[in-house]
Coordinates of C-alpha atoms in Angstrom, one line a residue:
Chain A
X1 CA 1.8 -14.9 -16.5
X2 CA 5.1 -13.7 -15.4
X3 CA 7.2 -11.0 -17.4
X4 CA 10.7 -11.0 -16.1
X5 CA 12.6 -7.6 -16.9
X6 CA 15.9 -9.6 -16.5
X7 CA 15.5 -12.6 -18.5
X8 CA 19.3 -11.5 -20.1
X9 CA 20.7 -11.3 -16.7
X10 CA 22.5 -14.7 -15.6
X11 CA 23.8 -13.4 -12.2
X12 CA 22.9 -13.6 -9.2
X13 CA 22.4 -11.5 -6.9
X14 CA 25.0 -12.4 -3.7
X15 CA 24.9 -10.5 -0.1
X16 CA 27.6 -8.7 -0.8
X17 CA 25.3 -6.7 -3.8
X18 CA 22.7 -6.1 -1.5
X19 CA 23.3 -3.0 0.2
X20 CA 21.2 -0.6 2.3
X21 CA 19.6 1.7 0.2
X22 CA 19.7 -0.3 -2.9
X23 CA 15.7 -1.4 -4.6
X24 CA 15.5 -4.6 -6.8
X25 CA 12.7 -4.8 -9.1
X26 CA 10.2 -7.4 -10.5
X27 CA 8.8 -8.6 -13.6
X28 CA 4.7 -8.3 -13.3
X29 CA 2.3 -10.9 -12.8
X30 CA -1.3 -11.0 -13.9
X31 CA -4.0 -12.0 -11.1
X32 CA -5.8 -14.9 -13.1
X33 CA -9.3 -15.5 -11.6
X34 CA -9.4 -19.0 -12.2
X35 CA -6.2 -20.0 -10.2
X36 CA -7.2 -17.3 -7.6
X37 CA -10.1 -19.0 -6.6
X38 CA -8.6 -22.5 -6.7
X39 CA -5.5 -21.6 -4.5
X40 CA -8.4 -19.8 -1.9
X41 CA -10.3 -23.2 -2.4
X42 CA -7.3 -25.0 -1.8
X43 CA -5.9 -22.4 1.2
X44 CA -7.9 -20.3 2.2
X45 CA -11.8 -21.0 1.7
X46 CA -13.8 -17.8 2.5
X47 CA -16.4 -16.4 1.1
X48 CA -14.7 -13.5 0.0
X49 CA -11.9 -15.3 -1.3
X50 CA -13.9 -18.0 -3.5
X51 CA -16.8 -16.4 -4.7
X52 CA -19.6 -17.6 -2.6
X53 CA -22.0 -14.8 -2.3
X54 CA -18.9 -12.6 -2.2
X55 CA -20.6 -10.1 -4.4
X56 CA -22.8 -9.2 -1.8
X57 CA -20.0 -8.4 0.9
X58 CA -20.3 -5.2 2.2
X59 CA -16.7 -4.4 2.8
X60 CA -15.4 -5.5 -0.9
X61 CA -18.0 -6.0 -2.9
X62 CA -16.9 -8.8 -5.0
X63 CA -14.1 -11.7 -5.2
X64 CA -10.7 -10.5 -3.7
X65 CA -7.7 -12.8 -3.8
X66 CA -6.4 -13.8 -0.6
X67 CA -3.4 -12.2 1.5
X68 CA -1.9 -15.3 1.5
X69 CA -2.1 -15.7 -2.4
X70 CA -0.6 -12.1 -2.9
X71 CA 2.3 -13.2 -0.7
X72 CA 3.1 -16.5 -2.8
X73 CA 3.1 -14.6 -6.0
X74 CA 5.1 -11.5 -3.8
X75 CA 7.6 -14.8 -3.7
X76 CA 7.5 -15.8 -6.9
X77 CA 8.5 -12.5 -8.4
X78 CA 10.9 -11.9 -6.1
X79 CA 12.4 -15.1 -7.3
X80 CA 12.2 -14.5 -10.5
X81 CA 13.2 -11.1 -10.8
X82 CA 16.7 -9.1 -10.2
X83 CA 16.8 -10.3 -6.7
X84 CA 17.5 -14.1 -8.0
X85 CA 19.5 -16.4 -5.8
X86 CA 22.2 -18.7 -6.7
X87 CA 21.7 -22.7 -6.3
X88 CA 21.8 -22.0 -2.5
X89 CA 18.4 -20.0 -2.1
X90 CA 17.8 -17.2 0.7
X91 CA 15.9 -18.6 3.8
X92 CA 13.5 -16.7 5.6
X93 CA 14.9 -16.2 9.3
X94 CA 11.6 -14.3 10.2
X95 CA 8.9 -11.5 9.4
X96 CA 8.5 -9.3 11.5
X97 CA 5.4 -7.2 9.1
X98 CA 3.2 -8.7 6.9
X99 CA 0.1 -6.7 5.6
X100 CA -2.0 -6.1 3.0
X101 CA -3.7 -2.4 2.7
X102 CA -5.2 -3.0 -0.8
X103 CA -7.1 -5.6 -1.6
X104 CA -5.8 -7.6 -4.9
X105 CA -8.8 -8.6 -7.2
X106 CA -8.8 -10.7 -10.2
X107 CA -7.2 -8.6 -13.5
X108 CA -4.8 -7.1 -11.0
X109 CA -1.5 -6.5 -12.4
X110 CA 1.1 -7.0 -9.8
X111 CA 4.9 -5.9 -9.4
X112 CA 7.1 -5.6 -6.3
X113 CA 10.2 -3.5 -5.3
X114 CA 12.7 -5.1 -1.9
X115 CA 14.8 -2.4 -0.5
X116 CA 17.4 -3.1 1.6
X117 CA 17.1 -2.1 5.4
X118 CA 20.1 -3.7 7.4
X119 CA 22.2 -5.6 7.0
X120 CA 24.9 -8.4 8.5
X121 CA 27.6 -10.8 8.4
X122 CA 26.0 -14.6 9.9
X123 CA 28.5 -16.0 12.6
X124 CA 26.6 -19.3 12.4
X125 CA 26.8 -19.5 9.0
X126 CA 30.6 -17.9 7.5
X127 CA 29.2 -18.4 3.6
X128 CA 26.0 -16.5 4.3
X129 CA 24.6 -13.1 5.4
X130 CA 21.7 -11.9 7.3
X131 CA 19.5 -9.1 5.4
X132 CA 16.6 -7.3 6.6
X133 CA 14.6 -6.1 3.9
X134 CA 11.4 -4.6 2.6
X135 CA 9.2 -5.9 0.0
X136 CA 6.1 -3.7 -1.1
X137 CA 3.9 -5.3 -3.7
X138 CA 2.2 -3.1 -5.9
X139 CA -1.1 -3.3 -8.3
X140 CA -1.3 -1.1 -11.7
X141 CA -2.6 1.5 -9.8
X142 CA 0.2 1.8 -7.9
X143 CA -1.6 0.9 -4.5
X144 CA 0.3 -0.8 -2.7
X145 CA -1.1 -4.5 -2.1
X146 CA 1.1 -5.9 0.3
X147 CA 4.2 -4.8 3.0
X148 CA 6.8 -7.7 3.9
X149 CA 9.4 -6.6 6.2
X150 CA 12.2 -9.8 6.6
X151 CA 14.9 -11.0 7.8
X152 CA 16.8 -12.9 5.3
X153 CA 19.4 -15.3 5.2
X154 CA 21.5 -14.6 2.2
X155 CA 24.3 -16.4 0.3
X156 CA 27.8 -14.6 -0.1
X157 CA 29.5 -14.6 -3.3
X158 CA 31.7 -17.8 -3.4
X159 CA 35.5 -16.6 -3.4
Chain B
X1 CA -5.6 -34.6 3.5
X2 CA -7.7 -32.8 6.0
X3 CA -9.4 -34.2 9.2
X4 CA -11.7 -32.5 10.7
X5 CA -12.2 -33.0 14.5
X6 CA -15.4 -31.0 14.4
X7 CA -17.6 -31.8 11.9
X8 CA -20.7 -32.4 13.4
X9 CA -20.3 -28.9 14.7
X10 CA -21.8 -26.1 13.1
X11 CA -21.8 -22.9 14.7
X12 CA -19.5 -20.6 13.2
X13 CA -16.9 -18.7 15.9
X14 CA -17.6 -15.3 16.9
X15 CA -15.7 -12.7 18.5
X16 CA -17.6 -13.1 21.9
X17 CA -16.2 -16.4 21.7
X18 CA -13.0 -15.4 21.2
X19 CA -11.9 -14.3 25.0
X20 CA -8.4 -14.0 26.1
X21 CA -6.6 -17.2 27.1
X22 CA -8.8 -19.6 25.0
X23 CA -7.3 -21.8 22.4
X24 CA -8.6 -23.8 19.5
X25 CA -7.4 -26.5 17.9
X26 CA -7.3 -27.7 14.5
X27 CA -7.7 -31.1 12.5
X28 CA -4.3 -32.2 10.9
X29 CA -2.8 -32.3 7.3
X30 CA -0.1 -34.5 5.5
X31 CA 2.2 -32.7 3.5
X32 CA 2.2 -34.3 0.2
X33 CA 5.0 -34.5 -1.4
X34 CA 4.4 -33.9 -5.2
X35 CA 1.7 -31.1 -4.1
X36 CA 4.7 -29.6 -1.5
X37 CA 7.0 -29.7 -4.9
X38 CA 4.4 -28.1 -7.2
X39 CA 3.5 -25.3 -5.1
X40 CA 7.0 -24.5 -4.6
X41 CA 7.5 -24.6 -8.5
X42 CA 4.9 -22.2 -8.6
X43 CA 5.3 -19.8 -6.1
X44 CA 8.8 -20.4 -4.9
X45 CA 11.1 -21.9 -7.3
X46 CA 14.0 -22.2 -5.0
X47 CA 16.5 -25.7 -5.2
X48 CA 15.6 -26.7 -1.9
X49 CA 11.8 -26.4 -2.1
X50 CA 11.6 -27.5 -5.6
X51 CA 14.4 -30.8 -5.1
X52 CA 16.7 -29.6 -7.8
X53 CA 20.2 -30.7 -6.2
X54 CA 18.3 -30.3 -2.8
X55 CA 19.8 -33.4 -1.5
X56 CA 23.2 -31.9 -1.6
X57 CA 22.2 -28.9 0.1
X58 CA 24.4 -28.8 3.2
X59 CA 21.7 -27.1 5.5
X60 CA 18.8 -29.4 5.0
X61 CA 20.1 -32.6 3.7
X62 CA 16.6 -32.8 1.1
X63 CA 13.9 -30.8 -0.4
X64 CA 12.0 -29.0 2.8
X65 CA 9.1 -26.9 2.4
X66 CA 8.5 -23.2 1.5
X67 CA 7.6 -21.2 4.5
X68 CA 4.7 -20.2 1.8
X69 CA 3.5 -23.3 1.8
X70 CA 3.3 -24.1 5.4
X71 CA 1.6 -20.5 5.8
X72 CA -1.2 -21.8 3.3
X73 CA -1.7 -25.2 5.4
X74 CA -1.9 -23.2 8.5
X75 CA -4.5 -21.2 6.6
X76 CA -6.3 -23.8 5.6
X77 CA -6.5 -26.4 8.7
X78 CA -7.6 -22.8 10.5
X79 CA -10.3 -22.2 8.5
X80 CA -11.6 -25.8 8.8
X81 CA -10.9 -25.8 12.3
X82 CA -12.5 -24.8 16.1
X83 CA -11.8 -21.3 14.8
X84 CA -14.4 -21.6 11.5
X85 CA -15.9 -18.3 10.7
X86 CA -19.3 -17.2 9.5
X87 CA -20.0 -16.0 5.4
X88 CA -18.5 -13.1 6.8
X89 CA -15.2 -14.5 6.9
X90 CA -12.4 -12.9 9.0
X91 CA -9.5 -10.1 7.7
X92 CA -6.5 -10.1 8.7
X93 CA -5.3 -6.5 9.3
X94 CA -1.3 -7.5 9.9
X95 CA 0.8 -10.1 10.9
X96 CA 3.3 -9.2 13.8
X97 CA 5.4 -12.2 13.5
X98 CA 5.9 -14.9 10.9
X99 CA 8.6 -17.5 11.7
X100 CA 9.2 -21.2 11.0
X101 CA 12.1 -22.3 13.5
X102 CA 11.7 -26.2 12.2
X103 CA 11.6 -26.8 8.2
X104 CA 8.6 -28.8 7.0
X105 CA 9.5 -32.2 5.0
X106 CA 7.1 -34.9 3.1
X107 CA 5.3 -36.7 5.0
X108 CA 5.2 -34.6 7.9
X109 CA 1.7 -34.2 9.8
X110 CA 0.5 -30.7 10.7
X111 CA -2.0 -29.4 12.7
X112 CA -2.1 -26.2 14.7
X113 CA -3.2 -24.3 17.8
X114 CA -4.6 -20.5 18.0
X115 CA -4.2 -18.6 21.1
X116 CA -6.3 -15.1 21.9
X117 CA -4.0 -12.8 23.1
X118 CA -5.7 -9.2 23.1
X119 CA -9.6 -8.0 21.9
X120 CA -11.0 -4.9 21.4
X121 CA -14.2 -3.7 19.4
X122 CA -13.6 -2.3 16.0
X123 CA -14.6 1.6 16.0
X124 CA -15.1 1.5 12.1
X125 CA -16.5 -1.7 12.0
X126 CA -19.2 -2.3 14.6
X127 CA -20.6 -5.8 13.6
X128 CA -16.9 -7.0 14.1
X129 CA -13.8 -7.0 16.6
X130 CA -10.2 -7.3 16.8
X131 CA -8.3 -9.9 18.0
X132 CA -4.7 -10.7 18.3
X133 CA -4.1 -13.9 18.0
X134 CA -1.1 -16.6 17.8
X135 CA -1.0 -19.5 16.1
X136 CA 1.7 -22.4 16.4
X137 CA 1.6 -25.3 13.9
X138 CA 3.1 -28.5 14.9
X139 CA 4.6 -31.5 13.4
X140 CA 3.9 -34.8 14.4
X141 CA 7.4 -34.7 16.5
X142 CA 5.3 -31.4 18.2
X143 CA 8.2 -29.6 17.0
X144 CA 6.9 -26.0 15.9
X145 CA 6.9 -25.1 12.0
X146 CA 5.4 -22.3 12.4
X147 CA 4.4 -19.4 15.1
X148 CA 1.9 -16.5 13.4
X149 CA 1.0 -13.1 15.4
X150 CA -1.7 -11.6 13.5
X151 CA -4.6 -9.4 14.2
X152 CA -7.5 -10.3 12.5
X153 CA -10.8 -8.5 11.9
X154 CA -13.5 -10.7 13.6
X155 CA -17.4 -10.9 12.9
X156 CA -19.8 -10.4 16.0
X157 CA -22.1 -13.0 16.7
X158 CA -25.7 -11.0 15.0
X159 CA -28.2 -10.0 17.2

């Protein structure tokens, strides 16, 4: 399930809008168990991720969703949320810091915040930008699930 | 589609195993197209992952993967790889670097190669270690899709 804040909000957001300091916000996403395990079957089949005898895990205690899962729906809110791109898309140059310091479990309700760090005119590409940014993905507890610090190639507004 | 190189090997990698300089290979996977579309729908709804006007799109010429996605592959051809882990499974604490210098297309095969690149024993975990490790994941052209830096928390082998 995906609640997007912004659904009345048609613009997109260009490199030009994206200055340091700002923070774009999410819509939330729910942590369904049934597609957590699948994607963990289908990605990333541990133990821990998928259930087998994961309740008897003596670091977690139960099911918790993979890193790489949080990081696809980190993406997909992102997407969806005030940070949208036009038809061009953004293209991930790089990461440079990728963890996760909470685990996410299923019920989890997830949002995420991207500040802006740097950023850069592209001399490859005149039409784009280069941002560096932060992403930290939170649960309803406000932990924080997941860091993503990128470098982002980003679309300028068309003249 | 996964092949498996080892199959008719068992034992489980531990972090004695794991010395520095070693590397272990993985089976390969075909990206499918309509599965490389519908995770992209899911997860990262962008024109050129998803093939909305993608073959216009003047940097790729036609729908290429989300990083995402190849990230979840790399996962997954680990996992059933030289590098398989015991019930335990294996954490990973952070990614240093996350990068995909070639985009992934249908059709293309992938496999990929870890690297052990630093070890030490865990102080608050003594049934496991830490490694550093990097992992490249190839096309069929050996072109690299992918290079990982991550330090992962790794079971010991049990007394």
């Amino acid at each position: 399930m995906l609640i997007d804040p912004n659904s009345d909000v048609a613009s997109p957001v260009y490199f030009e809008d994206m200055t340091v300091g700002r923070h774009f916000n999410t819509g939330s996403v729910t942590l369904d168990e049934a597609e957590m395990i699948r994607f963990a079957e289908e990605y990333d089949p541990q133990p821990m991720h998928t259930g087998a005898g994961a309740e008897h895990d003596p670091l977690f205690g139960g099911i918790i969703g993979s890193g790489w899962y949080t990081a696809a729906l980190t993406m997909k809110l992102v997407v969806g949320g005030e940070l949208r791109s036009d038809a061009r898309g953004r293209i991930g140059l790089g990461i440079e810091l990728l963890r996760w310091p909470t685990p996410t479990r299923a019920g989890d309700i997830l949002t995420a915040v991207t500040d802006i760090l740097e950023t850069r005119p592209s001399t490859s590409h005149p039409d784009r930008g280069i941002v560096k940014l932060r992403t930290l993905t939170y649960n309803q507890r406000r932990e924080v699930t997941q860091e993503l610090i990128a470098n982002v190639l980003v679309p300028r507004r068309p003249a």
